[in-house]
Short mmCIF file of C-alpha atoms and ligand atoms in Angstrom, two decimals:
data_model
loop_
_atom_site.label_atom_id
_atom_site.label_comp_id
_atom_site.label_asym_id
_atom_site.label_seq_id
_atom_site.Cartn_x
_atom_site.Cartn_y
_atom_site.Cartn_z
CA UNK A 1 5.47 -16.30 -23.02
CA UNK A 2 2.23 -15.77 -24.11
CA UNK A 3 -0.21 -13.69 -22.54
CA UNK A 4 -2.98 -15.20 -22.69
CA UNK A 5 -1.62 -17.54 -20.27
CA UNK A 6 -0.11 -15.29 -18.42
CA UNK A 7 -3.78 -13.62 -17.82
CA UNK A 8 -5.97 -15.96 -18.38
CA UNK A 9 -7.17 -16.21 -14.84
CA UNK A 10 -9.35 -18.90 -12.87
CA UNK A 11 -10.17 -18.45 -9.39
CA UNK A 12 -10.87 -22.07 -9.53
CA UNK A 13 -7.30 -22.93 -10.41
CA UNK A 14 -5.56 -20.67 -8.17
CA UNK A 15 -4.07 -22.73 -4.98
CA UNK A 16 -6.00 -22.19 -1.93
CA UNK A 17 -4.48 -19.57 1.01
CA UNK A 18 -2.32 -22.00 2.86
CA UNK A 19 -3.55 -19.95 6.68
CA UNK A 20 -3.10 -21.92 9.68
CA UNK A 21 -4.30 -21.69 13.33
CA UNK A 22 -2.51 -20.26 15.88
CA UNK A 23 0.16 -22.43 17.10
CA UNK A 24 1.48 -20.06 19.61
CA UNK A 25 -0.11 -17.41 21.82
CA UNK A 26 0.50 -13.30 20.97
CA UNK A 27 2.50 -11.40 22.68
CA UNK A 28 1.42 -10.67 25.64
CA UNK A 29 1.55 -6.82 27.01
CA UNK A 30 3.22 -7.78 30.33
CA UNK A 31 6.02 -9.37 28.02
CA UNK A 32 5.89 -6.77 25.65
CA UNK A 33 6.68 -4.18 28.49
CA UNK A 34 9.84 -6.89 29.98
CA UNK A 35 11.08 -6.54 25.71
CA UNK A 36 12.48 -3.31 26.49
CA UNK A 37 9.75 -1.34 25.11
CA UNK A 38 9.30 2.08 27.27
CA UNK A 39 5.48 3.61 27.27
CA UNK A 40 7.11 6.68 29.18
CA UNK A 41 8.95 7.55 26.24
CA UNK A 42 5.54 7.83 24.13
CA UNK A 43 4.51 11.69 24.35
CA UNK A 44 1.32 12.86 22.69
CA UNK A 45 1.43 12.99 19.31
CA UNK A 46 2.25 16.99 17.97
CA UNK A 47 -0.06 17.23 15.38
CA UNK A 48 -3.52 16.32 15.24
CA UNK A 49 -3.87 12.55 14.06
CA UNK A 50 -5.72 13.95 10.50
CA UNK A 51 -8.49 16.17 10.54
CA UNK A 52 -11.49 14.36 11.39
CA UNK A 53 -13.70 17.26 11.22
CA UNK A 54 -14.45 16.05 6.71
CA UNK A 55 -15.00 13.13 8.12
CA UNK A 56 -18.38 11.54 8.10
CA UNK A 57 -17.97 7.89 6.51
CA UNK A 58 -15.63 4.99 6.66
CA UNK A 59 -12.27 5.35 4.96
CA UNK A 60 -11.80 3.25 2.07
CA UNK A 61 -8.39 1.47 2.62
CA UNK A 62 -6.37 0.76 -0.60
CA UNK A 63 -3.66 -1.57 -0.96
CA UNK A 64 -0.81 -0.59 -3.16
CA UNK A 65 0.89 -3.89 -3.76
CA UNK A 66 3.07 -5.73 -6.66
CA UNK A 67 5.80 -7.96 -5.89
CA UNK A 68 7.67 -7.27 -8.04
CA UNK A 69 11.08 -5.11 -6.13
CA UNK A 70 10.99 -1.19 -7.90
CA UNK A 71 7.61 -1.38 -9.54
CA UNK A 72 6.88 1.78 -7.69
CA UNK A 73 4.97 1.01 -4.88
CA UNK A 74 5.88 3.76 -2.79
CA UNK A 75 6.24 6.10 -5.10
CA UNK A 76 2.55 5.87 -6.19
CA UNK A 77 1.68 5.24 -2.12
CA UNK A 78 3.11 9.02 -1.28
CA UNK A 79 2.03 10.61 -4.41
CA UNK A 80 -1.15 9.49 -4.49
CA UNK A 81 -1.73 9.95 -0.63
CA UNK A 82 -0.38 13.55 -1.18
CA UNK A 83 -2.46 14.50 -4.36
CA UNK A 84 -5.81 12.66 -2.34
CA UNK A 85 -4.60 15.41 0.66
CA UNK A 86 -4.43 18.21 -1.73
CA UNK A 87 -8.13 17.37 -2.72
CA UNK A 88 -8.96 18.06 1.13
CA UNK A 89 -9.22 14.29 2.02
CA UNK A 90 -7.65 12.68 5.57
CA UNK A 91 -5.59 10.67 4.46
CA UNK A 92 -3.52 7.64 6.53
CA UNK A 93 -0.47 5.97 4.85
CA UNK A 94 0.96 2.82 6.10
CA UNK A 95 3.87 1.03 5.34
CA UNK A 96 4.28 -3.02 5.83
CA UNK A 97 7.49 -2.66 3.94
CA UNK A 98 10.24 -3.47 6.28
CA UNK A 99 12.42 -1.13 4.30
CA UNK A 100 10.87 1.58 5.80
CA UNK A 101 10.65 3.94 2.56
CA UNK A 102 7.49 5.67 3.10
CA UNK A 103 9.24 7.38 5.80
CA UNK A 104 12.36 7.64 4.19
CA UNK A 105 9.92 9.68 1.00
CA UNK A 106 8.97 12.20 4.01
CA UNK A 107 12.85 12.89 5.11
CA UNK A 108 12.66 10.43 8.27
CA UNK A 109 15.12 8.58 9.08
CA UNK A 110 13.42 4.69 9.24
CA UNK A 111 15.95 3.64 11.74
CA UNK A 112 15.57 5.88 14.07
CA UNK A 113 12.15 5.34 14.71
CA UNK A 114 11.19 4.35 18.03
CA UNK A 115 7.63 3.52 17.50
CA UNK A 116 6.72 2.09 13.92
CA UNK A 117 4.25 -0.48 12.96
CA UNK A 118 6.05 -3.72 14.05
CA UNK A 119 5.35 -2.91 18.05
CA UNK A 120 1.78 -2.12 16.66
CA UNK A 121 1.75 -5.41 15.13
CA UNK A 122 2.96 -7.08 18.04
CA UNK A 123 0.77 -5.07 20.68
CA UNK A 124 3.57 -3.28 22.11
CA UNK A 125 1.98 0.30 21.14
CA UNK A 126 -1.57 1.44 19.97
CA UNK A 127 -1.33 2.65 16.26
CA UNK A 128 -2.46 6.15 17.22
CA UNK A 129 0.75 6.23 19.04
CA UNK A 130 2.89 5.44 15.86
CA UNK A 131 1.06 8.37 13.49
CA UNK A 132 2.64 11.14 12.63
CA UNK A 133 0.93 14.04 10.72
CA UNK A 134 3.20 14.20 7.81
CA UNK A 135 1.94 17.15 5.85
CA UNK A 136 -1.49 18.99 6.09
CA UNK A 137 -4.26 16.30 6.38
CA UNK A 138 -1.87 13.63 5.95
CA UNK A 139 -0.39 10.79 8.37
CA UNK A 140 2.08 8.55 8.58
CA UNK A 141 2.22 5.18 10.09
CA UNK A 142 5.77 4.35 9.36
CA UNK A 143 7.77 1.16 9.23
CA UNK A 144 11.42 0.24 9.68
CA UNK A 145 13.51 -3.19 9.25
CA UNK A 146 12.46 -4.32 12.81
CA UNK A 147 8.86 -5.59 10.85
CA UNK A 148 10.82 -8.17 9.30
CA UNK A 149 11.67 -9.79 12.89
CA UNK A 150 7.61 -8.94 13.55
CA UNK A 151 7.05 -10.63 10.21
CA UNK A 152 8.68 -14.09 11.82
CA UNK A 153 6.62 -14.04 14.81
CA UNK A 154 3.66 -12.87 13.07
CA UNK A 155 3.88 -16.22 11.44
CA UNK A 156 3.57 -18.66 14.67
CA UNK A 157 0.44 -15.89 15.45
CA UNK A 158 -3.26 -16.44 15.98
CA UNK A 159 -5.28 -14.93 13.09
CA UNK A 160 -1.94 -14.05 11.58
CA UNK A 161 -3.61 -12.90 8.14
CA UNK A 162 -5.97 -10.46 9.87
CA UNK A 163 -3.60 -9.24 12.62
CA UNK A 164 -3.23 -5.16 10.68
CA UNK A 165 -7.26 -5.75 9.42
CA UNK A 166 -8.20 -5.15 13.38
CA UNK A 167 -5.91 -3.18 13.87
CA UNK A 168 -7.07 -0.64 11.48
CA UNK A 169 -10.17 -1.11 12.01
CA UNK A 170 -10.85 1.66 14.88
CA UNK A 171 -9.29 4.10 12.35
CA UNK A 172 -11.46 3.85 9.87
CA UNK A 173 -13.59 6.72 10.73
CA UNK A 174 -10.75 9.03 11.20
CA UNK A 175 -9.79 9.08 7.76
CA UNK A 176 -11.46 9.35 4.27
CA UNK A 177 -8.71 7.46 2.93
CA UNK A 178 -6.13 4.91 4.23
CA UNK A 179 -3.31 3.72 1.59
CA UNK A 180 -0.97 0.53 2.66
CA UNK A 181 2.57 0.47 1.43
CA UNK A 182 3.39 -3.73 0.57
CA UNK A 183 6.75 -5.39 0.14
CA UNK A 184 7.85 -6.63 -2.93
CA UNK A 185 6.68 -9.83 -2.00
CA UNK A 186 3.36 -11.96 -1.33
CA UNK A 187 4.21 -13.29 1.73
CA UNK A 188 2.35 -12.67 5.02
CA UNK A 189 2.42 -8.86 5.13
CA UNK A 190 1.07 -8.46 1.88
CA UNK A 191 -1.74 -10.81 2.70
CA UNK A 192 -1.98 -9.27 6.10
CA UNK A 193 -2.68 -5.74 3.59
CA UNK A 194 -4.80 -7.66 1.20
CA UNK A 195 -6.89 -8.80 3.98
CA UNK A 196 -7.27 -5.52 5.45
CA UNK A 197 -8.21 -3.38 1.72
CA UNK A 198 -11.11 -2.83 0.24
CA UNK A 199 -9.19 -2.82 -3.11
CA UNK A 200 -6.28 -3.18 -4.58
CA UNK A 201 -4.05 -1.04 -6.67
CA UNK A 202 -1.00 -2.37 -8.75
CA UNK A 203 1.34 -0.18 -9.99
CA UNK A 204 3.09 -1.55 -13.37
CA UNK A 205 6.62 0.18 -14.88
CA UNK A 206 5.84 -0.78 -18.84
CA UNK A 207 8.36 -3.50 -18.45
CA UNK A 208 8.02 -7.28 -19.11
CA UNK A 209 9.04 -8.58 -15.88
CA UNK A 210 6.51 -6.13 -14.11
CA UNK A 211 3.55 -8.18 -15.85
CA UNK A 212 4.70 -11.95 -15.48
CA UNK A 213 3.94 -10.66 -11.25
CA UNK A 214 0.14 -9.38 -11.90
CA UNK A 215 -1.12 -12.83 -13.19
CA UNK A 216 0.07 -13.84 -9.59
CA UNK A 217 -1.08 -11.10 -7.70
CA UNK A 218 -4.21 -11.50 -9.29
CA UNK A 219 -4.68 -14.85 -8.30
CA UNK A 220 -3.88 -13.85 -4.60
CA UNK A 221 -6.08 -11.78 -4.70
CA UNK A 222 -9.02 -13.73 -5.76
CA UNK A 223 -7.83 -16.12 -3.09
CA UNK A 224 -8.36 -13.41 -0.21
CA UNK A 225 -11.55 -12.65 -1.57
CA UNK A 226 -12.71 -15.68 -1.53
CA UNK A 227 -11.63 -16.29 2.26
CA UNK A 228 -12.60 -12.66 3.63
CA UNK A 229 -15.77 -10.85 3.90
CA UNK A 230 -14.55 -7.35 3.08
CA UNK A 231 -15.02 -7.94 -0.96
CA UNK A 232 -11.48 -7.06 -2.19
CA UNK A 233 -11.43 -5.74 -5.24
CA UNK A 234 -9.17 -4.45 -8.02
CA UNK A 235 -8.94 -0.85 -8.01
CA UNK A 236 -6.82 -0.83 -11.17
CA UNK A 237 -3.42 -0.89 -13.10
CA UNK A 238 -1.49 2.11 -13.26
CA UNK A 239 1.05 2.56 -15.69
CA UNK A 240 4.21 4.20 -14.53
CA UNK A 241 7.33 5.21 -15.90
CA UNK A 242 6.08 5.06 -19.41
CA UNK A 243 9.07 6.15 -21.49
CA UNK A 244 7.28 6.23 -24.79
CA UNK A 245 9.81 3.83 -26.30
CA UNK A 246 8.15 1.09 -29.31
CA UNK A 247 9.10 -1.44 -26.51
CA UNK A 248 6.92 -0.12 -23.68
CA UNK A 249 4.35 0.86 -25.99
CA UNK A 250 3.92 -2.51 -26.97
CA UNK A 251 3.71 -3.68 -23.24
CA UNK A 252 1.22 -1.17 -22.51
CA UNK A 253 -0.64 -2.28 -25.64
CA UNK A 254 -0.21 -6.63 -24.77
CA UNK A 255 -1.66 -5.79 -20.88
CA UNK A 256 -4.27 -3.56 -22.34
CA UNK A 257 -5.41 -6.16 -24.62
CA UNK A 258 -5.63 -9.32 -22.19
CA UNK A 259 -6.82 -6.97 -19.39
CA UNK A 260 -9.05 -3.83 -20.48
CA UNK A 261 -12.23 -5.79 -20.40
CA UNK A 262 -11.53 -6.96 -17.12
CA UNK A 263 -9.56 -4.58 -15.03
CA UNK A 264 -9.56 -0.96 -15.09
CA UNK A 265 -6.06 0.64 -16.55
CA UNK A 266 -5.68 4.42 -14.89
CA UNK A 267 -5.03 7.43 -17.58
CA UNK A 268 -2.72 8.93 -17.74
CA UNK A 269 0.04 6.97 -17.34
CA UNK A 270 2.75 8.10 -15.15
CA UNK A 271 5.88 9.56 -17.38
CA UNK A 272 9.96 8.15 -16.69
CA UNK A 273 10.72 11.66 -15.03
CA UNK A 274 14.06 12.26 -13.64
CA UNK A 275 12.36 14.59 -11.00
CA UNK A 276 10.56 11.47 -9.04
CA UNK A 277 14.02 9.98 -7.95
CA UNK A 278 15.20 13.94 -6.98
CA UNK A 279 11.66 14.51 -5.25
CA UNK A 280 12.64 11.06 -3.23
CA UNK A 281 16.47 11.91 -2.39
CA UNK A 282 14.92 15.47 -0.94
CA UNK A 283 12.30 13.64 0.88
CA UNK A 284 9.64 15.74 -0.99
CA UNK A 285 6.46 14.57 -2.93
CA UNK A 286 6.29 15.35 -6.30
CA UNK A 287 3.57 17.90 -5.88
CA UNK A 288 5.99 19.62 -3.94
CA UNK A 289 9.32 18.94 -5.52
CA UNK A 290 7.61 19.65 -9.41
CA UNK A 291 4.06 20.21 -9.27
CA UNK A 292 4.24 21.45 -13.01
CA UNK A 293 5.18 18.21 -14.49
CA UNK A 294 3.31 15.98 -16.47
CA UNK A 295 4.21 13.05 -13.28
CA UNK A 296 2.23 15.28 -10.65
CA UNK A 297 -0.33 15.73 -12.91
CA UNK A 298 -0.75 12.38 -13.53
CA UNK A 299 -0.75 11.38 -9.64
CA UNK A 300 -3.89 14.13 -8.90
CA UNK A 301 -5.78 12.37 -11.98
CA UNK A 302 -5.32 9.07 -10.12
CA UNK A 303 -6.29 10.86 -7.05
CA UNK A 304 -9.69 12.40 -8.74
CA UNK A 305 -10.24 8.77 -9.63
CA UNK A 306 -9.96 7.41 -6.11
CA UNK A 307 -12.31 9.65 -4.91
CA UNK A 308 -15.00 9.02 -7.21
CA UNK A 309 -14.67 5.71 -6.54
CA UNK A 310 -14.84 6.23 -2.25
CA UNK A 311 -17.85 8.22 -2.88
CA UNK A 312 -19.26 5.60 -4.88
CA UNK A 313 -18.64 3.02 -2.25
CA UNK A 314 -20.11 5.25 0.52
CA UNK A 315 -23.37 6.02 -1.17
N1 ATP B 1 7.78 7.80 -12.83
C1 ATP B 1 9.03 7.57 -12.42
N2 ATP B 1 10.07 7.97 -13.19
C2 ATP B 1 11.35 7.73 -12.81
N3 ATP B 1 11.68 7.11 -11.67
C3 ATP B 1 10.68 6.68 -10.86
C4 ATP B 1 9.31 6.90 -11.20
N4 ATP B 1 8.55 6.38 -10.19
C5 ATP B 1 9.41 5.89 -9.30
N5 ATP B 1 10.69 6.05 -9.70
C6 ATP B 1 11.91 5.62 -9.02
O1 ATP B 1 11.98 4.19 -9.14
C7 ATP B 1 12.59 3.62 -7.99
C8 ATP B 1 11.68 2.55 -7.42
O2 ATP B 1 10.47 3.17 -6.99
P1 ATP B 1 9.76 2.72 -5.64
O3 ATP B 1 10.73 2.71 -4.50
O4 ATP B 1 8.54 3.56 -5.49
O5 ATP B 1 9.36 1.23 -5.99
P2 ATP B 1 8.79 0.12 -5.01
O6 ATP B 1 7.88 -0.75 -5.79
O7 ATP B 1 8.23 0.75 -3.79
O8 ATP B 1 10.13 -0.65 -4.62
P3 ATP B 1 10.22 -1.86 -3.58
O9 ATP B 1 9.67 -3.07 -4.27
O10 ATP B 1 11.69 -1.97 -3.28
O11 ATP B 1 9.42 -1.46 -2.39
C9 ATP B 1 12.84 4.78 -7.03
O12 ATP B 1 14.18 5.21 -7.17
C10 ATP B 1 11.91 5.88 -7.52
O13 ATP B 1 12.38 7.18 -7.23
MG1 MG B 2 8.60 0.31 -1.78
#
């Protein structure tokens, strides 16, 4: 396949957002409360939601997205959220993956979650009732396989595309930084945390199947542009995994060549290290799990990098 045509990209081309009006009304709260859903159980939060006190502009909110299935989405989401904390930023991570592994990365068990971002989605609780202060400056808005029933219903919705994009809009001065968690898909939650970013970040493992996905994504994303008014943009490729091997060398040299003029490619890459999978099963970051290695290193040069780029945007 060649590359070239893989990359070669055309806003022009791409196929225009198929997004349709509503064609049923939201849930209503007075239904919502009839579901089963109990506001008695919700208790003020433990923790402070961040700590606003840094806090003087609007976050920048980052999608992490790929549809690819393992490209390491969440990985880089908790990694890089915890390595922008370490800096001293507030940071907010979100995850539209009904999987639910952002939690799951923080030792919570998805499941048993009894607030998580489908009953935000659907109105049934305020997202400052779902956050949970995860680590020191850094929150949680966790997700578990009950957003893919909200992802069915979010379909027949009003404004479906932008339903999380107001929603997260009263947080944005809470935080410096908010990072969304997609599914490895491009269906509606992905566009629902397309429309909502102010850029984009797409994690790559030097494989070939992980870069027949970007041409897509990229397209996608030039389609949201093109429809929103928040100027989506591509924050970059990261590399990840990187073994070293003459095979993913040469991926990492094919993307860099169709791509560098265009699109930013992070440095360092991120290493294969057994320790990310360990730091996962322990539900530990990697700063914590092995902040010596060459992988957490690599995450807190990304993170240096992000914030640059937010204090760019804010000035
Ligand atoms: N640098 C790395 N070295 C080795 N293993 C890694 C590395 N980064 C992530 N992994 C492992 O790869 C697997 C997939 O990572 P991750 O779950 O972050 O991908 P994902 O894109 O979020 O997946 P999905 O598409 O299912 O949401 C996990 O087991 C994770 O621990
Ligand atoms: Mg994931």
């Amino acid at each position: 396949v060649s590359l070239k045509k893989l990359f070669g990209r055309s806003s022009r081309k791409a196929p225009p957002l198929q997004v349709e009006e509503a064609t049923s009304p939201q849930v209503s709260k007075e239904a919502t409360t009839e579901n089963g859903f109990s506001h008695k159980e919700i208790s003020p939060l433990s923790s402070p939601v961040g700590d606003t006190s840094q806090v003087t502009n609007q976050a920048m909110i980052i999608a992490i997205a790929s549809q690819k299935g393992g490209s390491t989405k969440t990985t880089t989401t908790i990694n890089l959220g915890a390595a922008l904390a370490e800096y001293g930023k507030s940071v907010l991570l979100v995850d539209m993956d009904p999987q639910g592994h952002l939690a799951e990365g923080f030792g919570i068990e998805a499941d048993s979650l009894d607030r998580d971002m489908s009953l935000v989605l659907s109105d049934k609780v305020s997202l400052l009732e779902t956050i949970q202060n995860v680590r020191p400056k850094l929150d949680l808005a966790p997700t578990n396989i009950r957003l893919s029933q909200q992802e069915i219903t979010l379909f027949f919705s009003f404004r479906r595309e932008d339903r999380l994009r107001s929603v997260l809009r009263p947080m944005k001065g809470h935080y410096d930084i908010i990072l969304i968690d997609c599914p490895p898909s491009l269906g509606l939650l992905t566009v629902n945390a397309l429309s909502s970013a102010h850029q984009v970040l797409i994690p790559m493992p030097c494989e070939f199947y992980a870069m027949l996905g970007v041409r897509i994504l990229l397209d996608t994303v030039d389609n949201i542009r093109a429809k929103s008014d928040q100027g989506l943009g591509v924050l970059g490729i990261l590399f990840t995994r990187y073994t070293g091997t003459k095979y993913a060398q040469e991926v990492v040299e094919r993307v860099k060549a169709e791509l560098a003029g265009n699109i930013r490619i992070f440095e360092p890459m991120v290493n294969e290290e057994e320790s990310f999978k360990e730091a996962s099963g322990a539900g530990k970051t990697i700063l914590e799990y092995a902040p010596d290695t060459e992988g957490a290193e690599a995450y807190r040069c990304l993170a240096k990098e992000v914030i640059s780029e937010s204090e760019r945007e804010n000035t």
